[in-house]
């Protein structure tokens, strides 16, 4: 039996690894969540305020950005950062807040929620989205917040058609009927599955020695859709020394939510053809361990020294350069410009903000092809540090610890990585001699 019919029959035994039987609930999400569930969820959501803020990382936040791209009339703000300057500008007192985490233990979501509750958020305006049995679910129940459960048989990056994507979409301005009409194309069919397999085969044919480039038709720094697709491809394929590097390239493409299932399947089939498990992320945990170890002591805002000649040589010889910017959201434009300058000078370059990328391309950086150079650009914050409620550290500490932690994890995995520190991201080009 070919894999198209296996997928349609619910047989996922052909995928490499051992996680597929417990991680492919997403194949059934259109039939589970686009029926009566959607109306019931919509009717239960608190709506005392016009604005809604989502706290979450990776697959708990990127689908929300994708849906929000298509509804300018909505007022959904996605807060997937620990940057203290960005957080200092957020008002939680007149907003609904969604705290979203499949595991319930995501450090960013936990600390952001603690911060929000101490700065104006009241439980009647709080929605928790998490899997059953998590500490986040227990907290939500104890506070009297609205708790919505996800599908424990689906990983974060494949949760776009589940509560992790659909609840934020409702707050972003989509109606129940609009979502059903848009996402009808996501129901499994012969043509949908066969088309995704054909696209994956074409991309694998163009790859070399287990790695290739996945062309994005938009900038993931600015486009929620491209950011979602970047995570899906990078985290699904980037492991065991193989993977596809998502990079903005070629003609501009406008992605629609109706294509979500298509790209879910494309990414899974890419991993299948590469011979890697599509549904695990074995190298993500290494950074988390480093971060928590660093937070046990004083966190210093200093970059690791290096020889300029070594960095330039590494940038010239690498197949892929990854700019990892620990900076506020407002630096996004400067980061895009820096990426373009590096790509024009050296070749294939990707870029995104930290710690966001840790839950996305970070798996590819540490587990994918070794011919990568990581370039951390750290912007010094201007806000004053204050301790996070219930923690012994501040967001200044956490933000820098995440940069240092991933630097160490990349080094330990045998990848080249360099750090520079600036007062403003616009200075990075001069520091790098571009």
Coordinates of C-alpha atoms in Angstrom, one line a residue:
X1 CA 0.0 0.0 0.0
X2 CA 1.4 3.4 -0.9
X3 CA 1.8 6.1 1.7
X4 CA -1.1 8.2 0.3
X5 CA -3.6 5.5 1.1
X6 CA -1.9 4.7 4.4
X7 CA -2.4 8.2 5.5
X8 CA -6.1 8.2 4.4
X9 CA -6.5 4.9 6.3
X10 CA -4.9 6.3 9.4
X11 CA -1.9 4.0 9.1
X12 CA 1.2 6.1 10.1
X13 CA 3.5 3.1 10.7
X14 CA 5.7 4.1 7.7
X15 CA 7.1 7.2 9.4
X16 CA 10.6 6.8 10.9
X17 CA 11.0 6.7 14.6
X18 CA 8.6 5.7 17.4
X19 CA 6.5 8.8 17.9
X20 CA 4.1 8.8 15.0
X21 CA 1.4 6.5 16.6
X22 CA 1.1 9.0 19.5
X23 CA 1.6 12.3 17.5
X24 CA -0.7 12.1 14.5
X25 CA -4.0 13.2 16.0
X26 CA -3.7 16.3 13.7
X27 CA -4.9 14.2 10.8
X28 CA -8.3 14.1 12.4
X29 CA -8.5 17.7 13.6
X30 CA -10.8 19.1 10.8
X31 CA -13.5 16.6 11.7
X32 CA -13.0 17.0 15.4
X33 CA -12.8 20.7 15.9
X34 CA -14.6 22.4 12.9
X35 CA -18.0 21.0 13.9
X36 CA -20.0 21.7 17.1
X37 CA -16.8 22.1 19.1
X38 CA -16.1 25.4 17.4
X39 CA -19.4 27.0 18.3
X40 CA -19.3 25.8 21.9
X41 CA -15.8 27.2 22.3
X42 CA -16.8 30.6 20.8
X43 CA -19.7 30.9 23.1
X44 CA -17.6 30.2 26.2
X45 CA -14.8 32.8 25.6
X46 CA -14.6 35.9 27.8
X47 CA -14.9 39.1 25.7
X48 CA -14.9 42.1 28.1
X49 CA -12.2 43.9 26.2
X50 CA -11.5 44.6 22.5
X51 CA -7.9 43.5 22.7
X52 CA -6.5 40.0 23.4
X53 CA -2.9 39.2 24.3
X54 CA -1.6 35.7 23.6
X55 CA 1.3 34.4 25.8
X56 CA 3.0 31.4 24.1
X57 CA 5.9 30.1 22.1
X58 CA 6.4 28.0 19.0
X59 CA 3.4 26.0 18.0
X60 CA 1.3 27.7 20.7
X61 CA 1.8 31.1 19.1
X62 CA 2.8 30.8 15.4
X63 CA -0.7 29.7 14.2
X64 CA -2.2 32.7 16.0
X65 CA 0.0 35.0 14.0
X66 CA -1.0 33.2 10.8
X67 CA -4.7 33.6 11.4
X68 CA -4.3 37.2 12.6
X69 CA -2.6 38.1 9.3
X70 CA -6.0 37.6 7.6
X71 CA -8.1 39.7 9.9
X72 CA -6.9 43.3 10.2
X73 CA -10.1 44.2 12.1
X74 CA -9.2 42.0 15.0
X75 CA -7.0 43.0 17.9
X76 CA -4.8 40.1 18.8
X77 CA -1.3 40.7 20.1
X78 CA 1.0 37.7 20.2
X79 CA 3.7 38.0 23.0
X80 CA 6.3 35.3 22.3
X81 CA 9.3 37.0 23.9
X82 CA 11.1 37.5 27.1
X83 CA 12.7 40.8 26.0
X84 CA 12.3 43.2 28.9
X85 CA 12.0 46.3 26.6
X86 CA 9.1 44.8 24.7
X87 CA 7.4 43.7 27.9
X88 CA 7.7 47.1 29.5
X89 CA 5.3 48.5 26.9
X90 CA 2.5 46.0 27.4
X91 CA -0.7 46.9 29.3
X92 CA -2.4 43.8 30.7
X93 CA -5.1 45.6 32.6
X94 CA -7.6 46.1 29.7
X95 CA -7.1 42.9 27.7
X96 CA -8.2 39.3 27.6
X97 CA -5.1 37.1 27.9
X98 CA -4.6 33.6 26.4
X99 CA -1.8 31.6 28.1
X100 CA -1.0 28.8 25.7
X101 CA 1.3 25.8 26.3
X102 CA 0.9 22.2 25.4
X103 CA 3.2 21.0 28.1
X104 CA 2.1 23.6 30.5
X105 CA 5.7 24.0 31.6
X106 CA 7.1 26.4 29.0
X107 CA 9.2 28.8 30.9
X108 CA 8.3 31.8 28.8
X109 CA 4.5 31.2 29.1
X110 CA 4.8 30.6 32.9
X111 CA 6.8 33.7 33.6
X112 CA 4.8 35.9 31.2
X113 CA 1.6 34.7 32.9
X114 CA 3.0 35.5 36.4
X115 CA 4.0 38.9 35.1
X116 CA 0.6 39.6 33.6
X117 CA -1.3 38.5 36.8
X118 CA 0.9 40.9 38.8
X119 CA 0.3 43.8 36.3
X120 CA -3.5 44.1 35.9
X121 CA -4.7 40.8 34.5
X122 CA -7.7 39.3 36.4
X123 CA -8.7 35.6 36.2
X124 CA -12.1 36.4 34.6
X125 CA -10.2 37.7 31.5
X126 CA -7.9 34.7 31.3
X127 CA -8.1 31.7 28.9
X128 CA -5.7 28.8 29.4
X129 CA -5.0 26.4 26.4
X130 CA -3.0 23.3 27.4
X131 CA -3.1 19.6 27.4
X132 CA -4.9 17.7 30.1
X133 CA -3.1 17.2 33.4
X134 CA -0.6 19.9 33.1
X135 CA 0.4 22.3 35.9
X136 CA -0.9 25.2 33.7
X137 CA -4.3 23.5 33.6
X138 CA -4.2 23.1 37.4
X139 CA -3.4 26.8 37.8
X140 CA -6.1 27.8 35.5
X141 CA -8.7 25.7 37.4
X142 CA -7.6 27.1 40.7
X143 CA -7.9 30.7 39.5
X144 CA -11.3 30.1 37.9
X145 CA -10.1 30.9 34.4
X146 CA -11.5 29.4 31.3
X147 CA -9.4 26.2 30.6
X148 CA -9.5 24.7 27.1
X149 CA -7.8 21.4 26.5
X150 CA -5.8 20.4 23.4
X151 CA -5.1 17.1 21.8
X152 CA -2.3 15.2 23.7
X153 CA -1.7 13.1 20.6
X154 CA -0.5 16.0 18.5
X155 CA 2.7 18.0 18.8
X156 CA 2.8 21.8 19.1
X157 CA 3.8 22.6 15.5
X158 CA 0.9 20.4 14.2
X159 CA -1.7 22.0 16.4
X160 CA -2.9 24.7 14.0
X161 CA -6.3 23.2 13.4
X162 CA -6.9 22.4 17.1
X163 CA -7.7 24.8 20.1
X164 CA -4.1 26.1 20.0
X165 CA -4.9 27.7 16.6
X166 CA -8.6 28.1 16.5
X167 CA -9.2 29.9 19.8
X168 CA -6.7 32.7 18.9
X169 CA -8.3 32.8 15.5
X170 CA -11.7 33.6 17.1
X171 CA -10.1 36.4 19.0
X172 CA -8.3 37.6 15.9
X173 CA -11.7 38.4 14.2
X174 CA -12.6 35.1 12.4
X175 CA -16.2 34.0 12.8
X176 CA -17.2 30.4 13.2
X177 CA -18.6 30.3 9.7
X178 CA -15.6 31.9 8.2
X179 CA -13.2 29.4 9.8
X180 CA -15.3 26.5 8.6
X181 CA -15.4 27.8 5.0
X182 CA -11.7 28.7 5.0
X183 CA -10.5 25.4 6.5
X184 CA -12.8 23.1 4.6
X185 CA -9.9 22.5 2.2
X186 CA -8.0 20.9 5.1
X187 CA -10.1 17.8 5.2
X188 CA -8.1 14.8 4.1
X189 CA -8.5 13.6 0.5
X190 CA -6.6 11.7 -2.2
X191 CA -5.7 14.9 -4.0
X192 CA -4.6 16.7 -0.9
X193 CA -2.3 14.0 0.4
X194 CA -0.9 13.1 -3.1
X195 CA -0.2 16.8 -3.8
X196 CA 1.7 17.1 -0.6
X197 CA 3.7 14.0 -1.3
X198 CA 4.6 15.2 -4.8
X199 CA 5.8 18.6 -3.4
X200 CA 8.0 16.8 -0.8
X201 CA 9.5 14.5 -3.4
X202 CA 10.3 17.4 -5.7
X203 CA 12.1 19.2 -2.8
X204 CA 14.0 16.1 -1.8
X205 CA 15.2 15.6 -5.4
X206 CA 16.7 19.1 -5.3
X207 CA 18.4 18.5 -2.0
X208 CA 22.0 17.4 -1.6
X209 CA 23.5 15.1 1.1
X210 CA 20.5 15.3 3.3
X211 CA 20.0 19.0 3.4
X212 CA 18.2 21.5 1.2
X213 CA 16.6 24.9 1.1
X214 CA 12.9 25.4 1.6
X215 CA 12.0 28.7 -0.2
X216 CA 9.6 30.9 1.8
X217 CA 7.6 33.4 -0.2
X218 CA 7.6 36.0 2.6
X219 CA 9.8 37.2 5.4
X220 CA 9.2 35.2 8.6
X221 CA 10.2 38.2 10.7
X222 CA 7.2 40.2 9.3
X223 CA 4.8 37.5 8.1
X224 CA 2.9 35.3 10.5
X225 CA 2.2 32.7 7.8
X226 CA 5.9 32.5 6.9
X227 CA 6.9 32.3 10.5
X228 CA 4.5 29.4 11.0
X229 CA 5.8 27.6 8.0
X230 CA 9.4 28.2 9.0
X231 CA 8.9 26.5 12.3
X232 CA 7.0 23.6 10.7
X233 CA 9.7 22.8 8.2
X234 CA 12.7 23.5 10.3
X235 CA 11.6 21.6 13.5
X236 CA 10.1 18.7 11.5
X237 CA 13.1 18.0 9.3
X238 CA 16.2 19.4 11.1
X239 CA 17.7 16.5 13.0
X240 CA 20.2 13.7 12.7
X241 CA 22.5 16.0 10.7
X242 CA 19.8 16.5 8.0
X243 CA 17.1 19.0 7.3
X244 CA 15.6 21.7 5.1
X245 CA 16.6 25.3 5.8
X246 CA 13.6 27.7 5.4
X247 CA 14.8 31.0 3.8
X248 CA 12.9 33.8 2.1
X249 CA 13.6 33.4 -1.5
X250 CA 12.0 33.6 -5.0
X251 CA 8.6 35.0 -5.8
X252 CA 6.4 36.5 -3.2
X253 CA 3.7 34.1 -2.0
X254 CA 0.5 34.8 -0.1
X255 CA -0.2 31.8 2.2
X256 CA -3.8 31.1 3.4
X257 CA -4.9 29.1 6.4
X258 CA -6.7 26.8 4.0
X259 CA -3.2 25.5 3.1
X260 CA -2.3 24.4 6.7
X261 CA -3.0 20.7 6.2
X262 CA -1.2 20.7 2.9
X263 CA 2.0 22.0 4.6
X264 CA 1.6 19.8 7.6
X265 CA 1.7 16.9 5.2
X266 CA 4.5 18.3 3.1
X267 CA 6.7 18.7 6.2
X268 CA 5.9 15.2 7.5
X269 CA 6.7 13.7 4.1
X270 CA 9.9 15.7 3.8
X271 CA 11.1 14.1 7.1
X272 CA 9.9 10.7 5.9
X273 CA 11.9 11.0 2.7
X274 CA 15.0 12.2 4.7
X275 CA 14.6 9.2 7.0
X276 CA 14.1 11.3 10.2
X277 CA 11.3 11.2 12.8
X278 CA 8.9 14.1 11.9
X279 CA 7.4 14.4 15.3
X280 CA 10.2 14.7 17.8
X281 CA 12.6 17.6 18.6
X282 CA 15.6 15.9 20.3
X283 CA 17.9 18.9 20.5
X284 CA 15.5 21.5 22.0
X285 CA 15.9 20.3 25.5
X286 CA 19.7 21.0 25.6
X287 CA 19.2 24.7 25.5
X288 CA 16.5 24.6 28.3
X289 CA 18.9 22.7 30.6
X290 CA 21.7 25.3 30.0
X291 CA 19.3 28.2 30.7
X292 CA 18.1 26.8 34.0
X293 CA 21.7 26.1 35.0
X294 CA 22.7 29.7 34.2
X295 CA 19.8 31.2 36.2
X296 CA 21.2 29.6 39.3
X297 CA 23.8 32.3 39.5
X298 CA 24.4 35.9 38.4
X299 CA 23.8 36.6 34.7
X300 CA 26.3 38.8 33.0
X301 CA 25.4 40.9 29.9
X302 CA 28.7 40.3 28.0
X303 CA 29.3 38.6 24.7
X304 CA 31.8 35.8 24.2
X305 CA 35.0 37.1 22.6
X306 CA 36.2 35.9 19.2
X307 CA 38.7 36.7 16.5
X308 CA 37.2 38.7 13.6
X309 CA 39.0 36.7 11.0
X310 CA 37.6 33.5 12.5
X311 CA 34.0 34.8 12.2
X312 CA 34.5 36.0 8.6
X313 CA 36.1 32.7 7.6
X314 CA 33.2 30.8 9.2
X315 CA 30.6 33.0 7.4
X316 CA 32.3 32.5 4.1
X317 CA 32.6 28.7 4.3
X318 CA 29.2 27.9 5.8
X319 CA 26.3 26.6 3.8
X320 CA 23.8 28.4 6.1
X321 CA 24.1 31.4 8.3
X322 CA 21.5 31.8 11.1
X323 CA 21.1 35.3 12.7
X324 CA 19.7 34.8 16.2
X325 CA 18.7 38.3 17.5
X326 CA 17.9 38.8 21.1
X327 CA 16.2 42.1 20.7
X328 CA 12.8 43.8 21.1
X329 CA 10.0 43.4 18.5
X330 CA 10.7 46.9 17.4
X331 CA 14.1 45.7 16.0
X332 CA 12.4 43.5 13.4
X333 CA 13.0 45.8 10.5
X334 CA 16.7 46.2 11.3
X335 CA 17.0 42.4 11.6
X336 CA 15.4 41.9 8.1
X337 CA 17.9 44.4 6.7
X338 CA 20.8 42.7 8.4
X339 CA 19.7 39.3 7.0
X340 CA 19.6 40.7 3.5
X341 CA 23.1 42.2 3.8
X342 CA 24.6 39.0 5.1
X343 CA 22.9 37.0 2.3
X344 CA 24.2 39.4 -0.3
X345 CA 27.7 39.1 1.1
X346 CA 28.0 35.5 2.1
X347 CA 25.0 33.4 0.8
X348 CA 22.0 31.6 2.3
X349 CA 21.1 33.4 5.6
X350 CA 18.1 33.1 7.9
X351 CA 17.1 35.3 10.8
X352 CA 14.7 35.5 13.6
X353 CA 14.2 36.9 17.1
X354 CA 15.2 35.1 20.3
X355 CA 13.9 33.4 22.3
X356 CA 11.2 32.8 19.6
X357 CA 13.6 30.9 17.4
X358 CA 14.5 28.4 20.2
X359 CA 11.0 26.9 19.7
X360 CA 11.3 26.9 15.9
X361 CA 14.5 26.9 13.9
X362 CA 16.6 26.2 17.1
X363 CA 16.1 22.4 16.5
X364 CA 17.5 22.8 13.0
X365 CA 20.4 24.9 14.2
X366 CA 21.6 22.2 16.7
X367 CA 20.4 19.0 15.1
X368 CA 20.4 19.7 11.4
X369 CA 23.2 20.0 8.9
X370 CA 26.5 20.8 10.6
X371 CA 27.5 23.4 7.9
X372 CA 25.8 26.2 9.8
X373 CA 27.1 29.3 11.6
X374 CA 25.0 30.8 14.3
X375 CA 25.4 34.6 14.8
X376 CA 23.8 35.9 18.0
X377 CA 23.2 39.6 17.9
X378 CA 22.2 40.8 21.4
X379 CA 20.8 44.3 21.9
X380 CA 21.3 45.7 25.4
X381 CA 18.0 46.6 27.0
X382 CA 17.2 50.1 28.2
X383 CA 14.5 49.2 30.7
X384 CA 15.2 48.8 34.4
X385 CA 15.3 45.2 35.6
X386 CA 12.6 44.0 38.1
X387 CA 12.3 40.5 39.5
X388 CA 9.6 38.3 38.0
X389 CA 6.8 37.5 40.4
X390 CA 7.6 34.2 42.2
X391 CA 11.0 33.9 40.6
X392 CA 14.5 34.9 41.8
X393 CA 15.4 36.4 38.5
X394 CA 14.2 39.2 36.1
X395 CA 13.3 39.1 32.4
X396 CA 16.7 40.7 31.8
X397 CA 18.3 37.7 33.4
X398 CA 16.1 35.2 31.6
X399 CA 16.5 36.8 28.2
X400 CA 20.3 36.9 28.4
X401 CA 20.4 33.4 29.9
X402 CA 18.5 32.1 26.9
X403 CA 21.1 33.6 24.6
X404 CA 24.0 32.2 26.6
X405 CA 22.2 28.8 27.0
X406 CA 21.7 28.4 23.3
X407 CA 25.2 29.5 22.5
X408 CA 26.5 26.8 24.8
X409 CA 24.1 24.2 23.4
X410 CA 25.2 24.9 19.9
X411 CA 28.9 24.7 20.9
X412 CA 28.2 21.4 22.6
X413 CA 26.5 20.0 19.5
X414 CA 29.6 20.8 17.4
X415 CA 28.1 23.9 15.6
X416 CA 29.9 27.2 15.1
X417 CA 28.3 30.1 16.9
X418 CA 29.4 33.7 17.6
X419 CA 28.1 36.5 19.8
X420 CA 28.1 40.3 19.3
X421 CA 26.5 42.8 21.6
X422 CA 25.1 46.2 20.5
X423 CA 23.1 49.1 21.9
X424 CA 20.9 49.0 18.8
X425 CA 20.5 46.4 16.1
X426 CA 21.2 48.9 13.4
X427 CA 24.9 48.9 14.6
X428 CA 25.4 45.2 13.8
X429 CA 26.3 45.8 10.1
X430 CA 29.2 48.1 11.1
X431 CA 30.4 45.7 13.7
X432 CA 30.4 42.9 11.1
X433 CA 32.1 45.1 8.5
X434 CA 29.2 44.8 6.0

